[in-house]
XYZ file of N, CA and C in Angstrom:
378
model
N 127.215 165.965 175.235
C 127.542 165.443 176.549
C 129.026 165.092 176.588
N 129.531 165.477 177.358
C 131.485 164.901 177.955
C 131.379 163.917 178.347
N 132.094 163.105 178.278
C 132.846 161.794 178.809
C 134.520 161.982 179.068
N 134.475 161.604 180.413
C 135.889 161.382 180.914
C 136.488 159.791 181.291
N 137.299 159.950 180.680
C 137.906 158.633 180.998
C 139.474 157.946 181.403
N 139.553 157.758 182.713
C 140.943 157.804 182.943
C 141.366 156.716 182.790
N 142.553 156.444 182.725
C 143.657 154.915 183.105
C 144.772 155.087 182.726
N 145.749 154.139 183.330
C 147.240 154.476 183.691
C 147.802 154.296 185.165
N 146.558 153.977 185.966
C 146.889 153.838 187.066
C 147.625 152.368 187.542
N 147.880 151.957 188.523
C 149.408 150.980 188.726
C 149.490 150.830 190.071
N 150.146 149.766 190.513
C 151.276 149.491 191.498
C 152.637 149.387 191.418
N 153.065 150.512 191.766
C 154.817 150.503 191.634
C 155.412 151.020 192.837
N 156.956 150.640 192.967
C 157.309 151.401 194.395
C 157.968 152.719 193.985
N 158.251 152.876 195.574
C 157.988 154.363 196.014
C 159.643 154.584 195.309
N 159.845 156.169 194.129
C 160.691 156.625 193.611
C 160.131 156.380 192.307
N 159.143 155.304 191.493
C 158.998 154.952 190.319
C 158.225 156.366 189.927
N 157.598 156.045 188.117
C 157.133 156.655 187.702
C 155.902 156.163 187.109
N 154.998 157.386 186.904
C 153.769 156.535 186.266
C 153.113 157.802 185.293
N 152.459 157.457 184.653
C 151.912 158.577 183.555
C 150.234 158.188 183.802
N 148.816 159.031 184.296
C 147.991 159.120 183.985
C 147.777 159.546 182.899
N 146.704 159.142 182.036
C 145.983 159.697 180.821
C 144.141 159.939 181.099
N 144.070 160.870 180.500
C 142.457 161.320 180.652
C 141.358 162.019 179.392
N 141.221 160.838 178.636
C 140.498 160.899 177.624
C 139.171 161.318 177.358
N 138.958 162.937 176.689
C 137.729 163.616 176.828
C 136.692 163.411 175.664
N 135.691 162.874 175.378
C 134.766 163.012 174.302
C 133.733 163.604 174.707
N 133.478 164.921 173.536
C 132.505 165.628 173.719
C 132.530 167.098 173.340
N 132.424 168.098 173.688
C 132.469 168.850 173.914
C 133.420 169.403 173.011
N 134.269 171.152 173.399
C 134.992 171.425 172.443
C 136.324 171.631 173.186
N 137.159 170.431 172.413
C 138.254 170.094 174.238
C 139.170 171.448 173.903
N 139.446 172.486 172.616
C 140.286 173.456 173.146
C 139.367 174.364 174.217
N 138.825 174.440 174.625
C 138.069 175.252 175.521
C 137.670 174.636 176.938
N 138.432 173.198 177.081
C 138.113 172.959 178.455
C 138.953 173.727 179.226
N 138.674 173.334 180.819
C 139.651 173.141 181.579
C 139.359 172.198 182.818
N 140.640 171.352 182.512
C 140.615 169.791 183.178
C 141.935 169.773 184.210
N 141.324 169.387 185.312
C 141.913 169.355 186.350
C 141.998 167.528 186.646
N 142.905 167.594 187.506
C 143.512 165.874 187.969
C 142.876 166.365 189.900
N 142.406 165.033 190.185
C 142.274 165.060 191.993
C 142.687 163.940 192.317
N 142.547 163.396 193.540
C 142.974 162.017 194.111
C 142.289 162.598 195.857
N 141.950 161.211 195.882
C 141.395 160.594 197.059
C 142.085 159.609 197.466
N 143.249 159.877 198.464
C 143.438 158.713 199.516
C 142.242 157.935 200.293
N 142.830 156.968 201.213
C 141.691 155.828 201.468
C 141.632 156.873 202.961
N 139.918 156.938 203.138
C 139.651 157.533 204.357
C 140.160 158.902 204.600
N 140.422 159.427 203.291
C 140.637 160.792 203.491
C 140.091 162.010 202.517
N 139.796 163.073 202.589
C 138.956 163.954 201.111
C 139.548 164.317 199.807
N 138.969 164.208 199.233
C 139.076 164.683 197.635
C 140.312 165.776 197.467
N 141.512 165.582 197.068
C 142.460 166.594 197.250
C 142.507 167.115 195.526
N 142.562 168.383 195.624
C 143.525 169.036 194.090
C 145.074 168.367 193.893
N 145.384 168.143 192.639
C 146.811 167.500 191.866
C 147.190 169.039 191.434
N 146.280 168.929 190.479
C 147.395 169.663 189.092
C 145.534 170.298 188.563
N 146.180 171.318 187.669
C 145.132 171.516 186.710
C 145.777 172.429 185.495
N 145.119 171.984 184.364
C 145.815 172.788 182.680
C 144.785 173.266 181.802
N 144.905 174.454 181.614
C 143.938 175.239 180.739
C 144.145 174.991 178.946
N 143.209 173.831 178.979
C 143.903 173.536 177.163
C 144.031 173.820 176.138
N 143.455 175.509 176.029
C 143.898 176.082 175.083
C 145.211 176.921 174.990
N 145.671 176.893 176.372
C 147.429 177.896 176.377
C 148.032 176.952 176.722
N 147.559 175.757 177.437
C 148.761 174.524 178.226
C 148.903 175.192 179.478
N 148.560 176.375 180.161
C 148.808 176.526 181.195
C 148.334 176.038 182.383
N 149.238 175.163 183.610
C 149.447 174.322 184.639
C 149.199 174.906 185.840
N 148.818 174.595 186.558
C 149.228 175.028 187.745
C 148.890 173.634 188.941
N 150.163 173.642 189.863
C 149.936 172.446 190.651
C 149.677 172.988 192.445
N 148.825 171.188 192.962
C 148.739 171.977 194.417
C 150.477 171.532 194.450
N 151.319 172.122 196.001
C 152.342 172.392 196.322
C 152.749 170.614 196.790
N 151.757 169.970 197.112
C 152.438 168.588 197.614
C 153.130 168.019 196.466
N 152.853 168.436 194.905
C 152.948 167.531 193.980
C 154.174 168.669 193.272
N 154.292 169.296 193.331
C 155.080 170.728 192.462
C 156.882 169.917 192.091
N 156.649 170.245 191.534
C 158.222 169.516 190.997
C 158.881 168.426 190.535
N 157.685 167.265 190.781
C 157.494 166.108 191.215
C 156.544 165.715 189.365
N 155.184 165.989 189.789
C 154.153 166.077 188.546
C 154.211 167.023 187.070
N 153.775 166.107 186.298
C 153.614 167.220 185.186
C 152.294 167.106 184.648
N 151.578 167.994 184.089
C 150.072 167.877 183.520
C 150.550 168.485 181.878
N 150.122 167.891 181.476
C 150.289 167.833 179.585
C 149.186 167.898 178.758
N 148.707 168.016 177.424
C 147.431 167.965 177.041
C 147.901 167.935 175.699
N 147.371 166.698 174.436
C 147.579 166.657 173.330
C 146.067 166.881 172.731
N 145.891 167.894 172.031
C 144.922 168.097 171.714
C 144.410 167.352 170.671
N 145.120 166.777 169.312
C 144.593 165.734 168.416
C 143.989 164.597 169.570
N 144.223 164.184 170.255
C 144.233 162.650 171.035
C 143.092 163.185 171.956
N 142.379 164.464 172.447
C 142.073 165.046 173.143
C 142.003 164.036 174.764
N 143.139 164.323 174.693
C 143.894 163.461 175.890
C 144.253 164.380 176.827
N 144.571 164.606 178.282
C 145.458 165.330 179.172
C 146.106 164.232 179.984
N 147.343 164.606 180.513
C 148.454 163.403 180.476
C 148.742 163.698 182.002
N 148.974 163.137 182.919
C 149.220 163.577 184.324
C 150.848 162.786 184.613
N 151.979 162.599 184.176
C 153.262 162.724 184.093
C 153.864 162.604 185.848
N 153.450 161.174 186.031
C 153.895 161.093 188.045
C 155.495 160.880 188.318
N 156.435 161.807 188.288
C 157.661 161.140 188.784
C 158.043 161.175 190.348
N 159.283 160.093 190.838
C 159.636 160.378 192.257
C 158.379 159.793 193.053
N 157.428 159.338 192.395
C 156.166 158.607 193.424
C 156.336 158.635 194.986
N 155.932 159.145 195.650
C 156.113 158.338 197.615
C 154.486 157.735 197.720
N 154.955 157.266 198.923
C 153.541 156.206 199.450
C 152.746 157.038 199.431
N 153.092 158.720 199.696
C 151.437 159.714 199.930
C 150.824 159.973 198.925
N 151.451 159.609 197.636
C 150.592 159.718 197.044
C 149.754 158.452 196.605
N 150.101 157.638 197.352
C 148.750 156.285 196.869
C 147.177 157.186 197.071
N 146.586 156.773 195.792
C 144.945 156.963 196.108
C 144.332 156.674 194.621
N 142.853 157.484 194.594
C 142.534 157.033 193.251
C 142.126 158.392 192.902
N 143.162 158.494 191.805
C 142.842 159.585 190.768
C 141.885 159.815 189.902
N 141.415 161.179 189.994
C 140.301 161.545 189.114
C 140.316 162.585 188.518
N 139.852 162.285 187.382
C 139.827 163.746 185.946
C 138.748 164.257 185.757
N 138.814 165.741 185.805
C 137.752 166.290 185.966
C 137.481 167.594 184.611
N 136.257 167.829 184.399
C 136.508 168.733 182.945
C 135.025 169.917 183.381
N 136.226 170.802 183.619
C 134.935 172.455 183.305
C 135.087 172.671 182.403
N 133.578 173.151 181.465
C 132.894 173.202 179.864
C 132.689 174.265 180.326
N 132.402 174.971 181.637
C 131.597 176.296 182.038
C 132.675 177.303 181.559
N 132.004 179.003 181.213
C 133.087 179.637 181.117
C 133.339 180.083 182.586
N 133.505 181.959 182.683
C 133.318 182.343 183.867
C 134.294 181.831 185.332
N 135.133 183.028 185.815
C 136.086 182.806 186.660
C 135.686 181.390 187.885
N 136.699 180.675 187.968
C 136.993 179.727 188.925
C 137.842 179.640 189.797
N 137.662 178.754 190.720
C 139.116 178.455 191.537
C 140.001 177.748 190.967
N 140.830 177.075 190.612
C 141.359 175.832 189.847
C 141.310 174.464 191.000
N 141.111 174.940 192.434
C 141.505 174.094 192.460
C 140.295 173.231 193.594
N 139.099 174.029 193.178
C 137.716 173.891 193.571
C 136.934 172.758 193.147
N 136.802 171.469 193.204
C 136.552 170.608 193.205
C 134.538 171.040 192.332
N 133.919 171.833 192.784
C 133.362 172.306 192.834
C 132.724 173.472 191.485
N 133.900 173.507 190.757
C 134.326 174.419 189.843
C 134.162 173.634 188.475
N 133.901 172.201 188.725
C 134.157 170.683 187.286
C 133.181 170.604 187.117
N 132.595 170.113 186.131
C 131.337 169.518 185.598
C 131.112 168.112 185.309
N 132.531 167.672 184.591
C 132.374 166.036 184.472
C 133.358 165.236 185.174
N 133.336 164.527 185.644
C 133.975 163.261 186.515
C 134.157 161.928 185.523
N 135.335 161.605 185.896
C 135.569 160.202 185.369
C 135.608 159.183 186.445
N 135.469 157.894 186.287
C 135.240 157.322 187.686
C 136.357 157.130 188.161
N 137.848 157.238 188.188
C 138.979 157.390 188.237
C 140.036 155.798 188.355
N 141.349 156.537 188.472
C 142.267 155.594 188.734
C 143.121 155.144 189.437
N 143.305 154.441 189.951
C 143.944 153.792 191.399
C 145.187 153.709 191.101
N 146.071 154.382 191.985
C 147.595 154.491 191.770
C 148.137 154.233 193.063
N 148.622 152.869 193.435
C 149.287 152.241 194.713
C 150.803 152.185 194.444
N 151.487 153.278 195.562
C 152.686 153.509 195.995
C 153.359 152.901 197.105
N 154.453 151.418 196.625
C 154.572 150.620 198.067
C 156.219 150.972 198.270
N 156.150 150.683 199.304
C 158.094 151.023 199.854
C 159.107 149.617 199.500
């Protein structure tokens, strides 16, 4: 069974930085692939970022591109979500998500994860 577990989340203002972490037990973490989401208040489940942890390969949605980094230390079987330049849009509560499944996906399909962590609240004030 997987376990996800996030924290790192914060109140800081808008330009700061913040680092999520998302700690996986279980499974065989070079073969996940773990994606980051966030839920603003009163609004749907959006895609961040997502990293395939056996190449490190990233790919972000476009609100966050330049801005975010997604990382993955595999001893620590950790994936690292790297927030710089923060604005208020991104206040919400972040969540880490881990496909064990093989077989083509969307990355950025909410739909596509298997395990959920209950996530982490990251408040961006001006």
């Amino acid at each position: 069974q997987v376990h996800v577990e996030e924290s790192g989340g914060g109140l800081v203002q808008a330009g700061a930085a913040l680092r999520l972490s998302c700690t996986v037990s279980g499974g065989l973490f070079g073969n996940l692939r773990i994606g980051w989401f966030r839920q603003a208040p009163e609004k749907e489940r959006e895609f961040v970022a997502h990293i395939l942890v056996s190449s490190g390969y990233a790919y972000y949605a476009d609100s966050v591109k330049g801005r975010f980094t997604i990382s993955r230390n595999n001893t620590k079987r950790t994936v690292y979500l790297q927030m710089d330049n923060l604005e208020i849009e991104d206040t919400a509560l972040y969540y880490c998500a881990v496909r064990a499944r093989t077989g083509t996906y969307t990355m950025s399909n909410q739909q596509a994860f298997d395990y959920w962590g209950q996530g982490t609240q990251v408040t961006v004030s001006s």
